[in-house]
mmCIF file of C-alpha atoms and ligand atoms in Angstrom:
data_model
loop_
_atom_site.group_PDB
_atom_site.id
_atom_site.type_symbol
_atom_site.label_atom_id
_atom_site.label_comp_id
_atom_site.label_asym_id
_atom_site.label_seq_id
_atom_site.Cartn_x
_atom_site.Cartn_y
_atom_site.Cartn_z
ATOM 1 C CA MET A 1176 77.655 102.771 103.283
ATOM 2 C CA SER A 1177 78.048 100.356 100.397
ATOM 3 C CA LYS A 1178 79.526 96.985 101.331
ATOM 4 C CA ARG A 1179 80.841 96.521 97.827
ATOM 5 C CA VAL A 1180 84.494 96.091 96.923
ATOM 6 C CA ALA A 1181 85.124 96.311 93.196
ATOM 7 C CA LEU A 1182 88.082 94.398 91.802
ATOM 8 C CA VAL A 1183 89.174 95.311 88.304
ATOM 9 C CA SER A 1184 91.906 93.547 86.429
ATOM 10 C CA HIS A 1185 94.367 95.988 84.829
ATOM 11 C CA SER A 1186 98.036 95.486 84.051
ATOM 12 C CA ASP A 1187 99.749 98.795 83.138
ATOM 13 C CA TYR A 1188 99.940 102.527 83.784
ATOM 14 C CA GLU A 1189 99.151 103.784 80.288
ATOM 15 C CA LEU A 1190 96.894 106.753 81.056
ATOM 16 C CA ARG A 1191 93.922 106.211 78.756
ATOM 17 C CA GLY A 1192 93.320 102.566 79.593
ATOM 18 C CA LEU A 1193 94.056 103.186 83.249
ATOM 19 C CA LYS A 1194 91.492 105.989 83.489
ATOM 20 C CA TYR A 1195 88.858 103.773 81.936
ATOM 21 C CA ALA A 1196 89.667 100.924 84.345
ATOM 22 C CA ILE A 1197 89.494 103.232 87.384
ATOM 23 C CA GLU A 1198 86.176 104.716 86.204
ATOM 24 C CA ARG A 1199 84.839 101.190 85.878
ATOM 25 C CA ALA A 1200 85.989 100.306 89.407
ATOM 26 C CA ILE A 1201 84.378 103.465 90.830
ATOM 27 C CA ASP A 1202 81.120 102.705 89.061
ATOM 28 C CA LEU A 1203 81.113 99.051 90.123
ATOM 29 C CA CYS A 1204 81.578 99.874 93.797
ATOM 30 C CA GLY A 1205 78.522 102.140 93.720
ATOM 31 C CA PHE A 1206 80.182 105.515 94.282
ATOM 32 C CA ASP A 1207 78.271 108.380 92.668
ATOM 33 C CA LEU A 1208 80.789 110.619 90.919
ATOM 34 C CA LYS A 1209 78.115 113.308 90.428
ATOM 35 C CA SER A 1210 77.990 113.745 94.207
ATOM 36 C CA THR A 1211 81.427 115.389 93.999
ATOM 37 C CA THR A 1212 80.376 118.238 91.667
ATOM 38 C CA GLY A 1213 81.397 121.557 93.221
ATOM 39 C CA LYS A 1214 82.950 119.762 96.228
ATOM 40 C CA LYS A 1215 86.523 119.989 97.522
ATOM 41 C CA VAL A 1216 88.006 116.574 96.749
ATOM 42 C CA LEU A 1217 91.408 115.750 98.220
ATOM 43 C CA LEU A 1218 93.269 112.876 96.551
ATOM 44 C CA LYS A 1219 95.495 111.242 99.164
ATOM 45 C CA PRO A 1220 98.092 108.946 97.559
ATOM 46 C CA ASN A 1221 100.844 107.092 99.409
ATOM 47 C CA MET A 1222 103.882 109.392 99.340
ATOM 48 C CA LEU A 1223 106.014 107.631 101.923
ATOM 49 C CA GLY A 1224 109.165 109.469 100.926
ATOM 50 C CA ALA A 1225 111.411 110.688 98.143
ATOM 51 C CA TYR A 1226 111.189 107.644 95.861
ATOM 52 C CA LYS A 1227 110.952 107.465 92.084
ATOM 53 C CA PRO A 1228 107.799 105.790 90.711
ATOM 54 C CA SER A 1229 109.978 102.946 89.398
ATOM 55 C CA ARG A 1230 110.609 101.876 93.027
ATOM 56 C CA HIS A 1231 106.864 101.203 93.484
ATOM 57 C CA VAL A 1232 106.979 102.560 97.038
ATOM 58 C CA THR A 1233 104.553 105.386 96.276
ATOM 59 C CA THR A 1234 101.242 105.422 94.413
ATOM 60 C CA ASN A 1235 102.051 105.619 90.712
ATOM 61 C CA PRO A 1236 101.725 109.226 89.415
ATOM 62 C CA GLN A 1237 99.798 108.032 86.346
ATOM 63 C CA PHE A 1238 97.290 106.462 88.750
ATOM 64 C CA VAL A 1239 96.963 109.784 90.589
ATOM 65 C CA MET A 1240 96.717 111.631 87.274
ATOM 66 C CA ALA A 1241 93.892 109.363 86.027
ATOM 67 C CA CYS A 1242 91.958 109.836 89.287
ATOM 68 C CA ALA A 1243 92.482 113.620 89.216
ATOM 69 C CA MET A 1244 91.133 113.732 85.644
ATOM 70 C CA ILE A 1245 88.073 111.692 86.605
ATOM 71 C CA PHE A 1246 87.152 113.953 89.518
ATOM 72 C CA LYS A 1247 87.915 117.118 87.544
ATOM 73 C CA GLU A 1248 85.592 115.946 84.794
ATOM 74 C CA ALA A 1249 82.926 115.303 87.430
ATOM 75 C CA GLY A 1250 83.164 118.998 88.370
ATOM 76 C CA ALA A 1251 85.031 118.614 91.667
ATOM 77 C CA ILE A 1252 87.633 121.073 92.987
ATOM 78 C CA VAL A 1253 90.557 118.675 93.095
ATOM 79 C CA SER A 1254 93.754 118.834 95.130
ATOM 80 C CA VAL A 1255 96.444 116.232 95.846
ATOM 81 C CA GLY A 1256 98.341 115.892 99.108
ATOM 82 C CA ASP A 1257 100.170 113.689 101.583
ATOM 83 C CA SER A 1258 102.780 114.020 104.297
ATOM 84 C CA PRO A 1259 105.885 111.873 103.837
ATOM 85 C CA ASN A 1260 107.848 110.277 106.654
ATOM 86 C CA GLY A 1261 109.214 113.149 108.759
ATOM 87 C CA VAL A 1262 112.836 112.817 107.595
ATOM 88 C CA PHE A 1263 111.994 113.631 103.983
ATOM 89 C CA ALA A 1264 111.460 117.215 102.851
ATOM 90 C CA PRO A 1265 107.885 117.148 101.475
ATOM 91 C CA LYS A 1266 109.048 119.153 98.440
ATOM 92 C CA ASP A 1267 111.636 116.479 97.487
ATOM 93 C CA ALA A 1268 109.222 113.602 98.006
ATOM 94 C CA TRP A 1269 106.555 115.426 96.044
ATOM 95 C CA ALA A 1270 108.835 116.074 93.060
ATOM 96 C CA LEU A 1271 110.477 112.639 92.916
ATOM 97 C CA ALA A 1272 107.195 110.724 93.269
ATOM 98 C CA GLY A 1273 105.906 112.624 90.219
ATOM 99 C CA PHE A 1274 102.970 114.310 91.985
ATOM 100 C CA ASP A 1275 104.391 117.767 91.293
ATOM 101 C CA ASP A 1276 104.141 117.054 87.598
ATOM 102 C CA VAL A 1277 100.548 115.764 87.932
ATOM 103 C CA CYS A 1278 99.425 118.993 89.641
ATOM 104 C CA LYS A 1279 101.210 121.222 87.134
ATOM 105 C CA ARG A 1280 99.896 119.363 84.103
ATOM 106 C CA LEU A 1281 96.289 119.414 85.323
ATOM 107 C CA GLY A 1282 96.438 122.846 86.972
ATOM 108 C CA ILE A 1283 95.315 121.509 90.337
ATOM 109 C CA ALA A 1284 96.473 122.419 93.844
ATOM 110 C CA ALA A 1285 99.162 120.563 95.761
ATOM 111 C CA ALA A 1286 97.911 120.546 99.348
ATOM 112 C CA SER A 1287 100.583 121.097 101.990
ATOM 113 C CA PHE A 1288 99.797 118.805 104.901
ATOM 114 C CA GLU A 1289 102.471 120.443 107.039
ATOM 115 C CA GLY A 1290 101.581 124.045 106.144
ATOM 116 C CA ALA A 1291 97.814 123.699 106.634
ATOM 117 C CA GLY A 1292 97.983 123.336 110.422
ATOM 118 C CA SER A 1293 96.284 120.487 112.258
ATOM 119 C CA ARG A 1294 93.494 119.676 114.693
ATOM 120 C CA ASN A 1295 93.296 117.022 117.390
ATOM 121 C CA ILE A 1296 90.513 114.577 116.555
ATOM 122 C CA GLY A 1297 89.895 111.837 119.100
ATOM 123 C CA GLY A 1298 93.438 112.096 120.487
ATOM 124 C CA ILE A 1299 95.359 112.268 117.214
ATOM 125 C CA TRP A 1300 96.641 115.296 115.301
ATOM 126 C CA ILE A 1301 95.418 115.389 111.707
ATOM 127 C CA SER A 1302 96.308 117.912 109.023
ATOM 128 C CA ASN A 1303 93.616 120.471 108.245
ATOM 129 C CA ALA A 1304 94.295 119.751 104.565
ATOM 130 C CA ALA A 1305 92.538 116.407 105.067
ATOM 131 C CA LEU A 1306 89.946 117.589 107.596
ATOM 132 C CA ASP A 1307 88.796 120.567 105.539
ATOM 133 C CA ALA A 1308 88.179 118.588 102.339
ATOM 134 C CA ASP A 1309 84.551 117.692 101.584
ATOM 135 C CA ILE A 1310 85.637 114.248 100.392
ATOM 136 C CA VAL A 1311 88.970 112.505 100.894
ATOM 137 C CA VAL A 1312 89.681 110.010 98.138
ATOM 138 C CA ASN A 1313 92.223 107.548 99.470
ATOM 139 C CA LEU A 1314 94.700 106.288 96.824
ATOM 140 C CA PRO A 1315 96.878 103.717 98.611
ATOM 141 C CA LYS A 1316 99.543 101.499 97.129
ATOM 142 C CA PHE A 1317 99.079 97.792 97.830
ATOM 143 C CA LYS A 1318 102.142 96.853 99.901
ATOM 144 C CA THR A 1319 103.406 94.698 102.698
ATOM 145 C CA HIS A 1320 104.432 96.427 105.916
ATOM 146 C CA GLY A 1321 106.871 95.243 108.555
ATOM 147 C CA LEU A 1322 104.735 96.529 111.422
ATOM 148 C CA THR A 1323 101.176 95.925 110.258
ATOM 149 C CA VAL A 1324 101.676 93.029 107.738
ATOM 150 C CA LEU A 1325 99.860 94.921 104.953
ATOM 151 C CA THR A 1326 99.427 98.612 104.190
ATOM 152 C CA VAL A 1327 96.437 99.346 102.010
ATOM 153 C CA ALA A 1328 93.508 101.703 102.701
ATOM 154 C CA VAL A 1329 93.437 101.994 106.511
ATOM 155 C CA LYS A 1330 97.198 102.405 107.037
ATOM 156 C CA ASN A 1331 97.410 105.021 104.257
ATOM 157 C CA MET A 1332 95.381 107.401 106.429
ATOM 158 C CA PHE A 1333 98.287 107.662 108.890
ATOM 159 C CA GLY A 1334 99.894 109.953 106.284
ATOM 160 C CA CYS A 1335 97.300 112.581 107.293
ATOM 161 C CA VAL A 1336 99.325 113.058 110.496
ATOM 162 C CA PRO A 1337 101.657 115.926 109.627
ATOM 163 C CA GLY A 1338 105.466 115.676 109.487
ATOM 164 C CA MET A 1339 107.504 114.658 112.521
ATOM 165 C CA MET A 1340 104.358 114.056 114.543
ATOM 166 C CA LYS A 1341 104.355 110.596 112.943
ATOM 167 C CA SER A 1342 107.736 109.823 114.532
ATOM 168 C CA LYS A 1343 106.464 111.070 117.882
ATOM 169 C CA TYR A 1344 103.547 108.638 117.706
ATOM 170 C CA HIS A 1345 105.945 105.807 116.885
ATOM 171 C CA ARG A 1346 108.010 106.734 119.941
ATOM 172 C CA GLU A 1347 105.003 106.946 122.248
ATOM 173 C CA ASN A 1348 103.479 103.692 120.984
ATOM 174 C CA PRO A 1349 106.251 101.091 120.812
ATOM 175 C CA ASP A 1350 103.768 98.226 121.085
ATOM 176 C CA ARG A 1351 102.565 97.367 117.573
ATOM 177 C CA LYS A 1352 99.010 96.822 118.804
ATOM 178 C CA ASP A 1353 98.865 100.316 120.311
ATOM 179 C CA PHE A 1354 100.363 101.732 117.144
ATOM 180 C CA ALA A 1355 97.784 99.926 114.993
ATOM 181 C CA GLU A 1356 95.015 101.425 117.152
ATOM 182 C CA LEU A 1357 96.461 104.866 116.495
ATOM 183 C CA ILE A 1358 96.340 104.236 112.746
ATOM 184 C CA VAL A 1359 92.683 103.241 113.055
ATOM 185 C CA ARG A 1360 92.009 106.478 114.967
ATOM 186 C CA ALA A 1361 93.607 108.434 112.096
ATOM 187 C CA CYS A 1362 91.401 106.587 109.617
ATOM 188 C CA GLU A 1363 88.304 107.266 111.727
ATOM 189 C CA ALA A 1364 89.199 110.960 112.047
ATOM 190 C CA VAL A 1365 89.515 111.395 108.277
ATOM 191 C CA LYS A 1366 86.860 108.891 107.126
ATOM 192 C CA PRO A 1367 87.799 108.655 103.452
ATOM 193 C CA GLY A 1368 84.722 108.740 101.226
ATOM 194 C CA LEU A 1369 86.221 106.517 98.564
ATOM 195 C CA ASN A 1370 89.272 104.264 98.381
ATOM 196 C CA ILE A 1371 90.944 103.294 95.103
ATOM 197 C CA VAL A 1372 93.912 100.964 95.458
ATOM 198 C CA ASP A 1373 96.898 100.936 93.117
ATOM 199 C CA GLY A 1374 97.569 97.212 93.054
ATOM 200 C CA ILE A 1375 98.805 97.148 89.469
ATOM 201 C CA VAL A 1376 102.394 96.731 90.616
ATOM 202 C CA ALA A 1377 102.323 96.007 94.335
ATOM 203 C CA MET A 1378 105.135 95.421 96.816
ATOM 204 C CA ASP A 1379 105.646 92.147 98.659
ATOM 205 C CA GLY A 1380 108.407 90.919 100.985
ATOM 206 C CA ASN A 1381 109.864 93.509 103.291
ATOM 207 C CA GLY A 1382 107.696 96.520 102.451
ATOM 208 C CA PRO A 1383 106.787 99.301 102.707
ATOM 209 C CA SER A 1384 109.968 100.515 100.976
ATOM 210 C CA ALA A 1385 112.433 97.653 100.585
ATOM 211 C CA GLY A 1386 110.281 94.824 99.306
ATOM 212 C CA GLY A 1387 110.025 93.219 95.887
ATOM 213 C CA PHE A 1388 107.827 94.285 92.994
ATOM 214 C CA LYS A 1389 104.753 92.182 92.449
ATOM 215 C CA GLU A 1390 102.692 92.588 89.305
ATOM 216 C CA LEU A 1391 99.258 91.920 90.770
ATOM 217 C CA GLY A 1392 97.387 93.732 87.987
ATOM 218 C CA ILE A 1393 94.565 94.801 90.305
ATOM 219 C CA ILE A 1394 92.615 97.986 90.984
ATOM 220 C CA ALA A 1395 90.337 97.787 94.032
ATOM 221 C CA ALA A 1396 87.683 100.385 94.840
ATOM 222 C CA GLY A 1397 85.164 100.758 97.626
ATOM 223 C CA MET A 1398 83.704 103.230 100.072
ATOM 224 C CA ASP A 1399 84.705 101.397 103.245
ATOM 225 C CA PRO A 1400 88.478 101.234 103.908
ATOM 226 C CA TYR A 1401 88.084 98.227 106.233
ATOM 227 C CA ARG A 1402 86.219 96.204 103.614
ATOM 228 C CA ILE A 1403 88.878 97.159 101.069
ATOM 229 C CA ASP A 1404 91.604 95.900 103.407
ATOM 230 C CA ALA A 1405 89.654 92.734 104.145
ATOM 231 C CA ALA A 1406 89.258 91.984 100.432
ATOM 232 C CA CYS A 1407 92.931 92.733 99.714
ATOM 233 C CA SER A 1408 94.061 90.528 102.615
ATOM 234 C CA LYS A 1409 92.025 87.631 101.273
ATOM 235 C CA LEU A 1410 93.468 88.151 97.807
ATOM 236 C CA VAL A 1411 96.934 87.344 99.115
ATOM 237 C CA GLY A 1412 95.767 84.462 101.291
ATOM 238 C CA LEU A 1413 95.600 86.273 104.624
ATOM 239 C CA ASP A 1414 92.853 86.190 107.197
ATOM 240 C CA PRO A 1415 91.949 89.936 107.336
ATOM 241 C CA PHE A 1416 92.360 89.977 111.119
ATOM 242 C CA GLU A 1417 95.984 88.930 110.820
ATOM 243 C CA VAL A 1418 96.543 92.477 109.587
ATOM 244 C CA ASP A 1419 97.199 94.526 112.716
ATOM 245 C CA THR A 1420 95.070 97.509 111.678
ATOM 246 C CA MET A 1421 92.045 95.268 111.063
ATOM 247 C CA ASP A 1422 92.569 93.533 114.392
ATOM 248 C CA ALA A 1423 92.881 96.930 116.097
ATOM 249 C CA ALA A 1424 89.687 98.188 114.414
ATOM 250 C CA ALA A 1425 87.805 95.162 115.775
ATOM 251 C CA ARG A 1426 89.277 95.706 119.252
ATOM 252 C CA LEU A 1427 88.170 99.334 119.179
ATOM 253 C CA GLY A 1428 84.656 98.334 118.087
ATOM 254 C CA VAL A 1429 84.953 100.146 114.751
ATOM 255 C CA ILE A 1430 84.174 96.919 112.858
ATOM 256 C CA ASN A 1431 82.953 93.459 113.782
ATOM 257 C CA LYS A 1432 85.012 90.322 113.311
ATOM 258 C CA ASP A 1433 82.271 89.014 111.017
ATOM 259 C CA LEU A 1434 82.653 91.975 108.645
ATOM 260 C CA ASP A 1435 80.936 91.046 105.396
ATOM 261 C CA PHE A 1436 81.546 92.499 101.951
ATOM 262 C CA GLU A 1437 80.400 91.883 98.425
ATOM 263 C CA VAL A 1438 83.113 91.520 95.794
ATOM 264 C CA VAL A 1439 82.045 92.730 92.345
ATOM 265 C CA GLY A 1440 83.875 93.097 89.037
ATOM 266 C CA ASP A 1441 86.455 90.777 87.575
ATOM 267 C CA ASP A 1442 87.034 87.265 88.745
ATOM 268 C CA ILE A 1443 90.416 87.419 90.477
ATOM 269 C CA VAL A 1444 91.797 84.295 92.091
ATOM 270 C CA GLU A 1445 93.833 84.234 95.287
ATOM 271 C CA ILE A 1446 97.491 85.111 94.706
ATOM 272 C CA ARG A 1447 99.519 82.320 96.231
ATOM 273 C CA ASP A 1448 103.086 83.507 95.730
ATOM 274 C CA PHE A 1449 102.781 86.846 97.541
ATOM 275 C CA GLU A 1450 105.653 87.015 100.011
ATOM 276 C CA LEU A 1451 104.746 88.417 103.406
ATOM 277 C CA PRO A 1452 107.191 90.523 105.486
ATOM 278 C CA SER A 1453 109.723 88.680 107.606
ATOM 279 C CA THR A 1454 108.037 90.129 110.687
ATOM 280 C CA TYR A 1455 104.829 88.278 109.905
ATOM 281 C CA THR A 1456 104.149 85.599 112.421
ATOM 282 C CA LYS A 1457 100.881 83.788 112.297
ATOM 283 C CA ARG A 1458 101.684 82.261 115.645
ATOM 284 C CA ARG A 1459 100.353 85.443 117.272
ATOM 285 C CA ARG A 1460 96.870 84.119 116.760
ATOM 286 C CA ASP A 1461 97.443 80.396 116.242
ATOM 287 C CA TRP A 1462 99.141 79.926 119.566
ATOM 288 C CA ALA A 1463 97.025 82.490 121.395
ATOM 289 C CA ILE A 1464 99.809 83.190 123.854
ATOM 290 C CA SER A 1465 99.272 85.932 126.340
ATOM 291 C CA ARG A 1466 100.995 89.283 126.078
ATOM 292 C CA PHE A 1467 102.792 88.523 129.333
ATOM 293 C CA VAL A 1468 104.395 85.420 127.910
ATOM 294 C CA LEU A 1469 105.018 87.182 124.617
ATOM 295 C CA LYS A 1470 106.971 89.918 126.359
ATOM 296 C CA ARG A 1471 109.129 87.351 128.154
ATOM 297 C CA ILE A 1472 110.154 85.622 124.965
ATOM 298 C CA TRP A 1473 110.136 88.780 122.863
ATOM 299 C CA ASN A 1474 113.859 88.715 122.277
ATOM 300 C CA ASN A 1475 113.484 85.317 120.693
ATOM 301 C CA VAL A 1476 110.552 86.076 118.461
ATOM 302 C CA SER A 1477 111.231 89.634 117.351
ATOM 303 C CA SER A 1478 112.754 90.870 114.103
ATOM 304 C CA LYS A 1479 115.465 93.479 114.364
ATOM 305 C CA PRO A 1480 116.826 96.058 111.944
ATOM 306 C CA LYS A 1481 120.412 95.521 110.846
ATOM 307 C CA ILE A 1482 122.521 97.889 108.771
ATOM 308 C CA ASN A 1483 124.117 96.275 105.754
ATOM 309 C CA VAL A 1484 127.539 97.939 105.769
ATOM 310 C CA ASP A 1485 128.202 96.951 102.154
ATOM 311 C CA VAL A 1486 125.167 98.877 100.922
ATOM 312 C CA CYS A 1487 124.998 101.816 103.364
ATOM 313 C CA VAL A 1488 126.034 105.144 101.802
ATOM 314 C CA LYS A 1489 126.276 106.932 105.197
ATOM 315 C CA CYS A 1490 123.521 109.446 104.458
ATOM 316 C CA HIS A 1491 122.315 109.260 108.101
ATOM 317 C CA LEU A 1492 118.630 109.570 107.214
ATOM 318 C CA CYS A 1493 118.004 106.608 109.513
ATOM 319 C CA VAL A 1494 119.626 108.495 112.409
ATOM 320 C CA LYS A 1495 117.137 111.321 111.933
ATOM 321 C CA ALA A 1496 114.218 108.921 111.520
ATOM 322 C CA CYS A 1497 114.739 106.910 114.709
ATOM 323 C CA PRO A 1498 112.121 108.183 117.181
ATOM 324 C CA VAL A 1499 114.047 107.012 120.274
ATOM 325 C CA GLY A 1500 117.601 107.958 119.301
ATOM 326 C CA ALA A 1501 118.707 104.332 119.032
ATOM 327 C CA ILE A 1502 120.832 104.949 115.935
ATOM 328 C CA ASP A 1503 124.008 106.876 116.336
ATOM 329 C CA ALA A 1504 126.715 107.981 113.936
ATOM 330 C CA GLU A 1505 130.012 109.035 115.435
ATOM 331 C CA SER A 1506 130.659 111.618 112.756
ATOM 332 C CA PRO A 1507 129.622 112.496 109.195
ATOM 333 C CA GLY A 1508 130.819 109.863 106.744
ATOM 334 C CA THR A 1509 130.612 106.943 109.171
ATOM 335 C CA ILE A 1510 128.273 103.988 109.143
ATOM 336 C CA PRO A 1511 125.687 104.406 111.887
ATOM 337 C CA LYS A 1512 125.250 101.898 114.697
ATOM 338 C CA ILE A 1513 122.047 100.625 116.267
ATOM 339 C CA ASP A 1514 121.758 100.422 120.046
ATOM 340 C CA TYR A 1515 119.460 97.399 120.437
ATOM 341 C CA LYS A 1516 118.846 98.209 124.102
ATOM 342 C CA LYS A 1517 117.089 101.405 123.068
ATOM 343 C CA CYS A 1518 115.472 100.075 119.874
ATOM 344 C CA ILE A 1519 111.672 99.721 120.038
ATOM 345 C CA GLU A 1520 111.565 97.829 116.709
ATOM 346 C CA CYS A 1521 109.295 100.370 115.042
ATOM 347 C CA LEU A 1522 111.169 99.798 111.730
ATOM 348 C CA CYS A 1523 111.069 103.516 110.816
ATOM 349 C CA CYS A 1524 114.752 103.246 109.827
ATOM 350 C CA HIS A 1525 113.989 100.367 107.455
ATOM 351 C CA GLU A 1526 111.130 102.411 106.007
ATOM 352 C CA VAL A 1527 113.156 105.549 105.302
ATOM 353 C CA CYS A 1528 116.481 104.122 104.090
ATOM 354 C CA PRO A 1529 116.494 105.048 100.393
ATOM 355 C CA HIS A 1530 119.233 102.506 99.615
ATOM 356 C CA ARG A 1531 117.671 99.342 101.076
ATOM 357 C CA ALA A 1532 120.621 99.152 103.424
ATOM 358 C CA ILE A 1533 118.611 98.157 106.481
ATOM 359 C CA ASP A 1534 117.617 94.519 106.583
ATOM 360 C CA ILE A 1535 115.022 93.071 108.913
ATOM 361 C CA VAL A 1536 116.633 90.113 110.570
ATOM 362 C CA PRO A 1537 114.147 87.633 111.956
ATOM 363 C CA SER A 1538 115.096 85.640 115.029
ATOM 364 C CA PHE A 1539 115.405 81.862 114.951
ATOM 365 C CA LEU A 1540 111.888 81.347 116.317
ATOM 366 C CA VAL A 1541 110.417 83.735 113.780
ATOM 367 C CA ARG A 1542 112.129 81.839 110.974
ATOM 368 C CA ILE A 1543 110.600 78.594 112.210
ATOM 369 C CA GLY A 1544 107.207 80.306 112.497
ATOM 370 C CA ARG A 1545 107.464 81.569 108.925
ATOM 371 C CA ALA A 1546 108.382 78.138 107.589
ATOM 372 C CA LEU A 1547 105.316 76.668 109.333
ATOM 373 C CA VAL A 1548 103.085 79.420 107.954
ATOM 374 C CA ARG A 1549 104.399 78.803 104.422
ATOM 375 C CA LEU A 1550 103.708 75.100 104.812
ATOM 376 C CA ASN A 1551 100.227 75.835 106.077
ATOM 377 C CA ARG A 1552 99.529 78.209 103.147
ATOM 378 C CA ARG A 1553 100.696 75.628 100.615
ATOM 379 C CA ARG A 1554 98.396 73.005 102.097
ATOM 380 C CA ARG A 1555 95.304 75.255 101.840
HETATM 381 S S1 LIG B 1991 121.471 102.669 106.638
HETATM 382 FE FE1 LIG B 1991 120.440 103.701 104.917
HETATM 383 S S2 LIG B 1991 119.593 105.572 105.798
HETATM 384 FE FE2 LIG B 1991 121.113 104.806 107.259
HETATM 385 S S3 LIG B 1991 123.008 105.836 106.735
HETATM 386 FE FE3 LIG B 1991 123.007 103.898 105.623
HETATM 387 S S4 LIG B 1991 122.126 104.364 103.628
HETATM 388 FE FE4 LIG B 1991 121.618 106.099 104.961
HETATM 389 S S1 LIG B 1992 116.668 101.556 115.347
HETATM 390 FE FE1 LIG B 1992 115.107 101.524 113.717
HETATM 391 S S2 LIG B 1992 113.634 100.017 114.479
HETATM 392 FE FE2 LIG B 1992 114.890 100.588 116.231
HETATM 393 S S3 LIG B 1992 113.747 102.246 117.225
HETATM 394 FE FE3 LIG B 1992 115.205 103.200 115.811
HETATM 395 S S4 LIG B 1992 114.035 103.484 113.907
HETATM 396 FE FE4 LIG B 1992 112.882 102.036 115.163
#
């Protein structure tokens, strides 16, 4: 497998220029487009939920369109698919994200991840839509993530778990390290053949759905999702193994901690003003404290979801999304309440709230940790 990660500088979603830039990135990373002729190619964007492209939560539909055109021209049998967070009807998410339009305009199939059935691969259920493709082309959005720090290529493969099964895995794996290992297992089960990252407008702050927009102007492409994530982490000033999925992959022996990669393409300098999620705490590695101690002081270092009553529209999507039933609404039309004794801090509610009404409130210790990390980053 090629160790190359291609970085191409590109600043907008105008189709013609975008297609050219993506073709260049594919070529630079060493992927042979001709190898896809006659093959079933599944494009797997990030379709977290029913969000308009202007929210930059999902992979931009023009990005998906450009990729679909490239693979169609190469003679591949192209389809597009993803499974949104279980509380969203896939049809709604599909239409609002603009992927419906892409499929109709190009006459390509929209793969139903829920309708295709699933198989258990290495202990995780994966949609047959992904498993039966000859090549999965991973099209992640470059975003921060409250649980894993970043979501790029590896985390995007968790969308191959169909529907509510994702919530079940959250419930069964409350420890973020266990959950990150599960994501790596999903990535290993699917093994995307190519990864092309939409980092033109990324999301920083409290992603993956309520962060800020960040015009990074970057397209990254490569055949190895771990090398892609490593390169993207470094771009925003992170040690790759501070990203939970990368750390989990090393723990599972999927990659080594000395993972090397060759960056080709445009000269892109480290982005210094990329805001990390409030849950990010470098102390996890800097202080090397044991899990036993960590558990004891967890209440002081954790970040909890909090409903902003001024913004909440009482849609109760968060109630449905909570895998452990920690959010309750007395009746329709009331603001839900979070039972912090039950909460496992999976942040699914924060992820699904379409109105950014769930804040992540860091504890006092976390705030101190973040200030120290910022100071440290400025000094570097
Ligand atoms: S917090 Fe968000 S998801 Fe929950 S009821 Fe309010 S608006 Fe809906
Ligand atoms: S309240 Fe939110 S963070 Fe807590 S368990 Fe439920 S979905 Fe997860």
